[in-house]
PDB file of C-alpha atoms in Angstrom:
ATOM      1  CA  MET A   1     -58.818 -31.722  14.069  1.00 34.00           C
ATOM      2  CA  VAL A   2     -56.568 -29.806  16.282  1.00 31.00           C
ATOM      3  CA  LEU A   3     -53.022 -31.055  16.963  1.00 34.00           C
ATOM      4  CA  LEU A   4     -51.017 -30.544  20.111  1.00 30.00           C
ATOM      5  CA  ASN A   5     -47.206 -30.503  19.704  1.00 34.00           C
ATOM      6  CA  THR A   6     -46.145 -31.716  23.142  1.00 31.00           C
ATOM      7  CA  GLN A   7     -42.620 -30.788  22.626  1.00 36.00           C
ATOM      8  CA  ASP A   8     -42.796 -27.271  21.338  1.00 36.00           C
ATOM      9  CA  TRP A   9     -45.916 -26.577  23.134  1.00 33.00           C
ATOM     10  CA  HIS A  10     -47.873 -25.267  20.126  1.00 40.00           C
ATOM     11  CA  VAL A  11     -51.238 -25.785  18.422  1.00 38.00           C
ATOM     12  CA  SER A  12     -51.364 -26.418  14.777  1.00 47.00           C
ATOM     13  CA  GLN A  13     -54.441 -27.395  12.495  1.00 51.00           C
ATOM     14  CA  LYS A  14     -54.337 -30.804  10.921  1.00 55.00           C
ATOM     15  CA  VAL A  15     -56.867 -31.607   8.023  1.00 53.00           C
ATOM     16  CA  GLN A  16     -57.287 -34.725   6.351  1.00 57.00           C
ATOM     17  CA  ILE A  17     -58.028 -34.311   2.688  1.00 47.00           C
ATOM     18  CA  GLY A  18     -61.278 -35.921   1.212  1.00 49.00           C
ATOM     19  CA  ILE A  19     -60.998 -37.913  -2.049  1.00 40.00           C
ATOM     20  CA  GLY A  20     -62.251 -34.944  -3.910  1.00 46.00           C
ATOM     21  CA  THR A  21     -59.565 -32.725  -2.787  1.00 46.00           C
ATOM     22  CA  ALA A  22     -56.798 -34.984  -3.086  1.00 49.00           C
ATOM     23  CA  VAL A  23     -57.838 -35.819  -6.709  1.00 42.00           C
ATOM     24  CA  GLY A  24     -57.753 -32.146  -7.520  1.00 44.00           C
ATOM     25  CA  ILE A  25     -54.400 -31.892  -5.676  1.00 42.00           C
ATOM     26  CA  LEU A  26     -53.259 -35.044  -7.870  1.00 43.00           C
ATOM     27  CA  LEU A  27     -54.373 -33.447 -10.999  1.00 38.00           C
ATOM     28  CA  LEU A  28     -52.579 -30.350 -10.204  1.00 40.00           C
ATOM     29  CA  ILE A  29     -49.172 -31.843  -9.251  1.00 40.00           C
ATOM     30  CA  GLY A  30     -49.255 -33.977 -12.359  1.00 44.00           C
ATOM     31  CA  GLN A  31     -48.477 -30.839 -14.057  1.00 42.00           C
ATOM     32  CA  PRO A  32     -44.562 -30.598 -15.009  1.00 40.00           C
ATOM     33  CA  VAL A  33     -44.328 -26.968 -14.392  1.00 41.00           C
ATOM     34  CA  TRP A  34     -46.283 -24.631 -11.743  1.00 43.00           C
ATOM     35  CA  GLY A  35     -46.601 -20.967 -11.157  1.00 50.00           C
ATOM     36  CA  ALA A  36     -47.047 -19.203  -7.810  1.00 50.00           C
ATOM     37  CA  SER A  37     -50.190 -17.454  -7.421  1.00 51.00           C
ATOM     38  CA  GLU A  38     -49.748 -13.955  -5.869  1.00 48.00           C
ATOM     39  CA  ASP A  39     -53.021 -14.377  -4.076  1.00 52.00           C
ATOM     40  CA  ASN A  40     -52.303 -17.313  -2.267  1.00 57.00           C
ATOM     41  CA  MET A  41     -48.715 -17.900  -2.534  1.00 90.00           C
ATOM     42  CA  LEU A  42     -48.716 -21.579  -3.210  1.00 94.00           C
ATOM     43  CA  PHE A  43     -45.165 -23.321  -4.017  1.00 95.00           C
ATOM     44  CA  HIS A  44     -44.538 -26.647  -4.957  1.00 94.00           C
ATOM     45  CA  PHE A  45     -41.426 -28.828  -3.540  1.00 95.00           C
ATOM     46  CA  THR A  46     -40.613 -30.345  -6.599  1.00 92.00           C
ATOM     47  CA  GLU A  47     -40.576 -27.113  -8.862  1.00 90.00           C
ATOM     48  CA  PRO A  48     -37.071 -25.793  -9.635  1.00 87.00           C
ATOM     49  CA  SER A  49     -38.437 -22.108  -9.839  1.00 88.00           C
ATOM     50  CA  HIS A  50     -39.985 -22.535  -6.227  1.00 89.00           C
ATOM     51  CA  PHE A  51     -36.962 -24.430  -4.694  1.00 89.00           C
ATOM     52  CA  ALA A  52     -33.236 -24.874  -5.346  1.00 80.00           C
ATOM     53  CA  GLU A  53     -31.536 -28.137  -5.054  1.00 91.00           C
ATOM     54  CA  TRP A  54     -32.577 -30.081  -1.935  1.00 95.00           C
ATOM     55  CA  ASP A  55     -29.659 -31.150   0.566  1.00 96.00           C
ATOM     56  CA  ILE A  56     -29.393 -33.838   2.829  1.00 96.00           C
ATOM     57  CA  ASN A  57     -28.233 -33.318   6.381  1.00 94.00           C
ATOM     58  CA  ASN A  58     -28.144 -36.579   8.774  1.00 95.00           C
ATOM     59  CA  ASP A  59     -26.692 -37.530  12.043  1.00 94.00           C
ATOM     60  CA  THR A  60     -23.536 -38.796  10.275  1.00 92.00           C
ATOM     61  CA  VAL A  61     -22.328 -35.120  10.644  1.00 83.00           C
ATOM     62  CA  MET A  62     -21.961 -35.998  14.629  1.00 86.00           C
ATOM     63  CA  GLY A  63     -20.813 -39.800  14.056  1.00 92.00           C
ATOM     64  CA  GLY A  64     -24.252 -41.314  13.679  1.00 94.00           C
ATOM     65  CA  ILE A  65     -25.173 -43.594  10.782  1.00 96.00           C
ATOM     66  CA  SER A  66     -28.669 -42.921   9.791  1.00 96.00           C
ATOM     67  CA  GLN A  67     -29.461 -42.591   6.058  1.00 96.00           C
ATOM     68  CA  SER A  68     -31.883 -40.798   4.026  1.00 97.00           C
ATOM     69  CA  GLN A  69     -32.609 -39.703   0.379  1.00 97.00           C
ATOM     70  CA  ILE A  70     -34.892 -37.527  -1.650  1.00 96.00           C
ATOM     71  CA  LYS A  71     -36.178 -38.236  -5.156  1.00 94.00           C
ATOM     72  CA  LEU A  72     -39.592 -37.271  -7.322  1.00 91.00           C
ATOM     73  CA  ASN A  73     -41.968 -40.308  -6.851  1.00 89.00           C
ATOM     74  CA  LYS A  74     -44.792 -40.959  -9.605  1.00 83.00           C
ATOM     75  CA  GLN A  75     -47.183 -38.501  -7.827  1.00 79.00           C
ATOM     76  CA  GLN A  76     -44.811 -35.639  -8.435  1.00 84.00           C
ATOM     77  CA  ALA A  77     -44.049 -35.080  -4.975  1.00 95.00           C
ATOM     78  CA  LEU A  78     -40.734 -34.895  -3.369  1.00 97.00           C
ATOM     79  CA  LEU A  79     -40.474 -38.273  -1.497  1.00 97.00           C
ATOM     80  CA  PHE A  80     -38.080 -37.919   1.591  1.00 98.00           C
ATOM     81  CA  SER A  81     -37.090 -41.225   3.046  1.00 98.00           C
ATOM     82  CA  GLY A  82     -34.379 -43.360   4.706  1.00 97.00           C
ATOM     83  CA  GLN A  83     -33.650 -45.024   8.074  1.00 97.00           C
ATOM     84  CA  VAL A  84     -33.000 -43.481  11.255  1.00 97.00           C
ATOM     85  CA  SER A  85     -30.587 -45.267  13.580  1.00 96.00           C
ATOM     86  CA  LEU A  86     -29.914 -44.458  17.132  1.00 95.00           C
ATOM     87  CA  GLU A  87     -26.352 -46.213  17.125  1.00 94.00           C
ATOM     88  CA  ASN A  88     -23.217 -43.810  17.614  1.00 94.00           C
ATOM     89  CA  ASN A  89     -25.783 -41.221  19.532  1.00 88.00           C
ATOM     90  CA  GLY A  90     -27.393 -40.533  16.112  1.00 91.00           C
ATOM     91  CA  GLY A  91     -31.123 -40.150  15.724  1.00 93.00           C
ATOM     92  CA  PHE A  92     -32.058 -37.691  13.029  1.00 94.00           C
ATOM     93  CA  ALA A  93     -32.229 -37.250   9.327  1.00 96.00           C
ATOM     94  CA  SER A  94     -33.210 -34.108   7.254  1.00 96.00           C
ATOM     95  CA  THR A  95     -33.351 -32.398   4.074  1.00 97.00           C
ATOM     96  CA  GLU A  96     -33.431 -28.626   3.172  1.00 97.00           C
ATOM     97  CA  SER A  97     -33.554 -26.374   0.174  1.00 96.00           C
ATOM     98  CA  THR A  98     -33.255 -22.710  -0.515  1.00 94.00           C
ATOM     99  CA  PHE A  99     -36.509 -20.649  -0.942  1.00 91.00           C
ATOM    100  CA  THR A 100     -36.067 -18.724  -3.841  1.00 76.00           C
ATOM    101  CA  HIS A 101     -39.702 -16.797  -3.998  1.00 85.00           C
ATOM    102  CA  GLN A 102     -40.406 -13.574  -1.891  1.00 82.00           C
ATOM    103  CA  ILE A 103     -43.947 -13.383   0.001  1.00 87.00           C
ATOM    104  CA  THR A 104     -45.999 -10.661   1.327  1.00 87.00           C
ATOM    105  CA  ASP A 105     -48.213 -10.174   4.307  1.00 89.00           C
ATOM    106  CA  ALA A 106     -48.415 -13.855   5.305  1.00 94.00           C
ATOM    107  CA  SER A 107     -49.569 -14.577   8.518  1.00 95.00           C
ATOM    108  CA  SER A 108     -49.998 -18.294   8.220  1.00 96.00           C
ATOM    109  CA  LEU A 109     -48.728 -21.559   6.028  1.00 97.00           C
ATOM    110  CA  THR A 110     -50.280 -24.838   5.203  1.00 97.00           C
ATOM    111  CA  LEU A 111     -47.980 -27.725   4.291  1.00 98.00           C
ATOM    112  CA  THR A 112     -49.406 -30.405   2.205  1.00 98.00           C
ATOM    113  CA  ALA A 113     -48.191 -33.872   2.824  1.00 97.00           C
ATOM    114  CA  LYS A 114     -48.421 -37.773   2.780  1.00 97.00           C
ATOM    115  CA  GLY A 115     -46.958 -39.259   5.950  1.00 97.00           C
ATOM    116  CA  ASP A 116     -46.263 -42.884   7.378  1.00 97.00           C
ATOM    117  CA  GLY A 117     -47.822 -41.877  11.119  1.00 97.00           C
ATOM    118  CA  LYS A 118     -44.378 -40.485  12.621  1.00 97.00           C
ATOM    119  CA  THR A 119     -43.777 -36.870  13.474  1.00 97.00           C
ATOM    120  CA  TYR A 120     -41.844 -34.800  11.460  1.00 98.00           C
ATOM    121  CA  GLN A 121     -40.349 -31.243  12.036  1.00 98.00           C
ATOM    122  CA  ILE A 122     -40.621 -28.292   9.468  1.00 98.00           C
ATOM    123  CA  ARG A 123     -37.639 -25.831   9.792  1.00 98.00           C
ATOM    124  CA  LEU A 124     -37.456 -22.651   8.572  1.00 98.00           C
ATOM    125  CA  LYS A 125     -34.440 -20.069   8.479  1.00 97.00           C
ATOM    126  CA  THR A 126     -33.998 -16.514   7.893  1.00 96.00           C
ATOM    127  CA  PRO A 127     -30.987 -14.489   7.666  1.00 95.00           C
ATOM    128  CA  SER A 128     -31.565 -12.912  11.070  1.00 95.00           C
ATOM    129  CA  LEU A 129     -30.859 -16.245  12.748  1.00 96.00           C
ATOM    130  CA  SER A 130     -27.258 -17.550  13.587  1.00 94.00           C
ATOM    131  CA  TYR A 131     -25.614 -20.489  11.790  1.00 92.00           C
ATOM    132  CA  GLY A 132     -27.240 -23.698  12.926  1.00 91.00           C
ATOM    133  CA  GLU A 133     -30.339 -22.221  14.208  1.00 96.00           C
ATOM    134  CA  ALA A 134     -33.782 -22.814  12.973  1.00 97.00           C
ATOM    135  CA  TYR A 135     -37.615 -21.726  13.685  1.00 98.00           C
ATOM    136  CA  VAL A 136     -38.983 -25.197  14.220  1.00 98.00           C
ATOM    137  CA  ALA A 137     -42.588 -26.864  14.683  1.00 97.00           C
ATOM    138  CA  ASN A 138     -43.612 -30.485  14.891  1.00 97.00           C
ATOM    139  CA  PHE A 139     -46.246 -32.123  13.107  1.00 97.00           C
ATOM    140  CA  ARG A 140     -47.702 -35.530  13.199  1.00 96.00           C
ATOM    141  CA  THR A 141     -48.638 -37.259  10.019  1.00 96.00           C
ATOM    142  CA  ASP A 142     -51.204 -40.353   9.448  1.00 96.00           C
ATOM    143  CA  ALA A 143     -49.953 -43.504   7.656  1.00 96.00           C
ATOM    144  CA  ASP A 144     -50.609 -43.177   3.968  1.00 94.00           C
ATOM    145  CA  THR A 145     -53.305 -40.084   4.110  1.00 96.00           C
ATOM    146  CA  LEU A 146     -52.788 -36.789   2.295  1.00 96.00           C
ATOM    147  CA  THR A 147     -53.081 -34.067   5.206  1.00 97.00           C
ATOM    148  CA  GLN A 148     -52.694 -30.299   5.577  1.00 97.00           C
ATOM    149  CA  HIS A 149     -50.912 -28.950   8.517  1.00 98.00           C
ATOM    150  CA  SER A 150     -51.295 -24.974   9.348  1.00 98.00           C
ATOM    151  CA  PHE A 151     -49.032 -22.900  11.241  1.00 98.00           C
ATOM    152  CA  THR A 152     -48.715 -19.367  12.243  1.00 98.00           C
ATOM    153  CA  PRO A 153     -45.263 -17.456  13.342  1.00 97.00           C
ATOM    154  CA  ALA A 154     -46.535 -18.114  16.831  1.00 96.00           C
ATOM    155  CA  ASP A 155     -46.280 -21.861  16.458  1.00 97.00           C
ATOM    156  CA  PHE A 156     -42.421 -21.894  16.069  1.00 97.00           C
ATOM    157  CA  THR A 157     -39.632 -21.891  18.465  1.00 96.00           C
ATOM    158  CA  VAL A 158     -36.116 -21.530  17.695  1.00 97.00           C
ATOM    159  CA  SER A 159     -33.856 -24.586  18.186  1.00 95.00           C
ATOM    160  CA  PHE A 160     -30.054 -25.227  17.692  1.00 92.00           C
ATOM    161  CA  ARG A 161     -29.364 -28.837  17.833  1.00 85.00           C
ATOM    162  CA  GLY A 162     -32.226 -29.925  19.506  1.00 84.00           C
ATOM    163  CA  ARG A 163     -31.945 -27.145  22.277  1.00 90.00           C
ATOM    164  CA  ALA A 164     -34.255 -24.292  22.576  1.00 92.00           C
ATOM    165  CA  VAL A 165     -32.628 -20.656  21.912  1.00 94.00           C
ATOM    166  CA  THR A 166     -33.943 -17.864  23.879  1.00 90.00           C
ATOM    167  CA  ASN A 167     -34.257 -13.998  23.003  1.00 89.00           C
ATOM    168  CA  ALA A 168     -34.078 -15.021  19.146  1.00 92.00           C
ATOM    169  CA  PRO A 169     -35.663 -12.588  16.864  1.00 94.00           C
ATOM    170  CA  THR A 170     -39.543 -13.109  16.096  1.00 94.00           C
ATOM    171  CA  LEU A 171     -40.385 -15.277  12.833  1.00 96.00           C
ATOM    172  CA  ASN A 172     -41.455 -13.095   9.698  1.00 96.00           C
ATOM    173  CA  PHE A 173     -42.819 -15.119   6.995  1.00 96.00           C
ATOM    174  CA  GLU A 174     -41.351 -12.700   4.663  1.00 95.00           C
ATOM    175  CA  ASP A 175     -37.773 -13.177   5.535  1.00 95.00           C
ATOM    176  CA  ILE A 176     -37.712 -16.765   4.886  1.00 95.00           C
ATOM    177  CA  ASP A 177     -34.680 -18.165   2.860  1.00 94.00           C
ATOM    178  CA  ARG A 178     -34.540 -21.724   3.407  1.00 96.00           C
ATOM    179  CA  ILE A 179     -37.213 -24.633   4.319  1.00 97.00           C
ATOM    180  CA  GLY A 180     -36.155 -27.882   5.645  1.00 98.00           C
ATOM    181  CA  PHE A 181     -37.931 -31.150   7.221  1.00 98.00           C
ATOM    182  CA  LEU A 182     -36.464 -33.356   9.911  1.00 97.00           C
ATOM    183  CA  VAL A 183     -37.414 -36.715  11.288  1.00 95.00           C
ATOM    184  CA  ALA A 184     -36.263 -36.876  14.768  1.00 83.00           C
ATOM    185  CA  GLN A 185     -37.610 -37.868  18.712  1.00 87.00           C
ATOM    186  CA  LYS A 186     -35.611 -40.730  18.495  1.00 87.00           C
ATOM    187  CA  GLN A 187     -37.822 -42.381  16.081  1.00 96.00           C
ATOM    188  CA  GLN A 188     -35.728 -45.475  15.172  1.00 95.00           C
ATOM    189  CA  GLY A 189     -36.251 -47.297  11.948  1.00 97.00           C
ATOM    190  CA  PRO A 190     -37.612 -46.406   8.412  1.00 98.00           C
ATOM    191  CA  PHE A 191     -39.374 -43.457   7.323  1.00 98.00           C
ATOM    192  CA  THR A 192     -41.043 -41.898   4.555  1.00 97.00           C
ATOM    193  CA  ILE A 193     -42.845 -38.884   3.633  1.00 98.00           C
ATOM    194  CA  GLU A 194     -44.383 -37.324   0.422  1.00 97.00           C
ATOM    195  CA  LEU A 195     -43.591 -33.705   0.403  1.00 97.00           C
ATOM    196  CA  HIS A 196     -46.435 -31.825  -1.935  1.00 97.00           C
ATOM    197  CA  SER A 197     -46.356 -28.175  -1.229  1.00 96.00           C
ATOM    198  CA  ILE A 198     -46.587 -25.290   1.082  1.00 97.00           C
ATOM    199  CA  GLN A 199     -49.128 -22.313   0.614  1.00 96.00           C
ATOM    200  CA  PHE A 200     -48.895 -19.014   2.519  1.00 96.00           C
ATOM    201  CA  ASP A 201     -51.991 -16.989   3.350  1.00 94.00           C
ATOM    202  CA  GLN A 202     -52.593 -13.469   4.294  1.00 88.00           C
TER     203      GLN A 202
END
């Protein structure tokens, strides 16, 4: 299935995971510790050796009242959930972590997640960006369905507080030092997304 992101005008691949694949993933994520493979560069969001502590950044920094939290759920996935409010000109919630592994020669990344039918944004940061800027790409989830979303560097645009940034450096996956997720687009109400893993491929 091809998913067209109408906000950032990029095309990403969204693949629903079948029962057999899902069982395999759940068996894998049931293990307490993971190692990153040098071949497929697979990283799990709940593994401390892959990601440092996750931070919360909501619209409260701008006077909003949206709320969010992160925790480890029974499926050993990172559960990002909360409530988005449009009051006081708010409307977003986000989480972010330092990415502690180096990758080489990656031309695509695949995110495995289970959402609630809402649209989310993956956010990548590198040292070449200015403070507050991020490479962003949106992806739409299917409610209660484990899906994979694939992106190339060309799928990302640079954004600063929701505004497009021109003349920004080209994204190179090897330079990523922070990875985050955001629920925005004025999607008022409760949200929940399970973040399982991210894989880089050559």
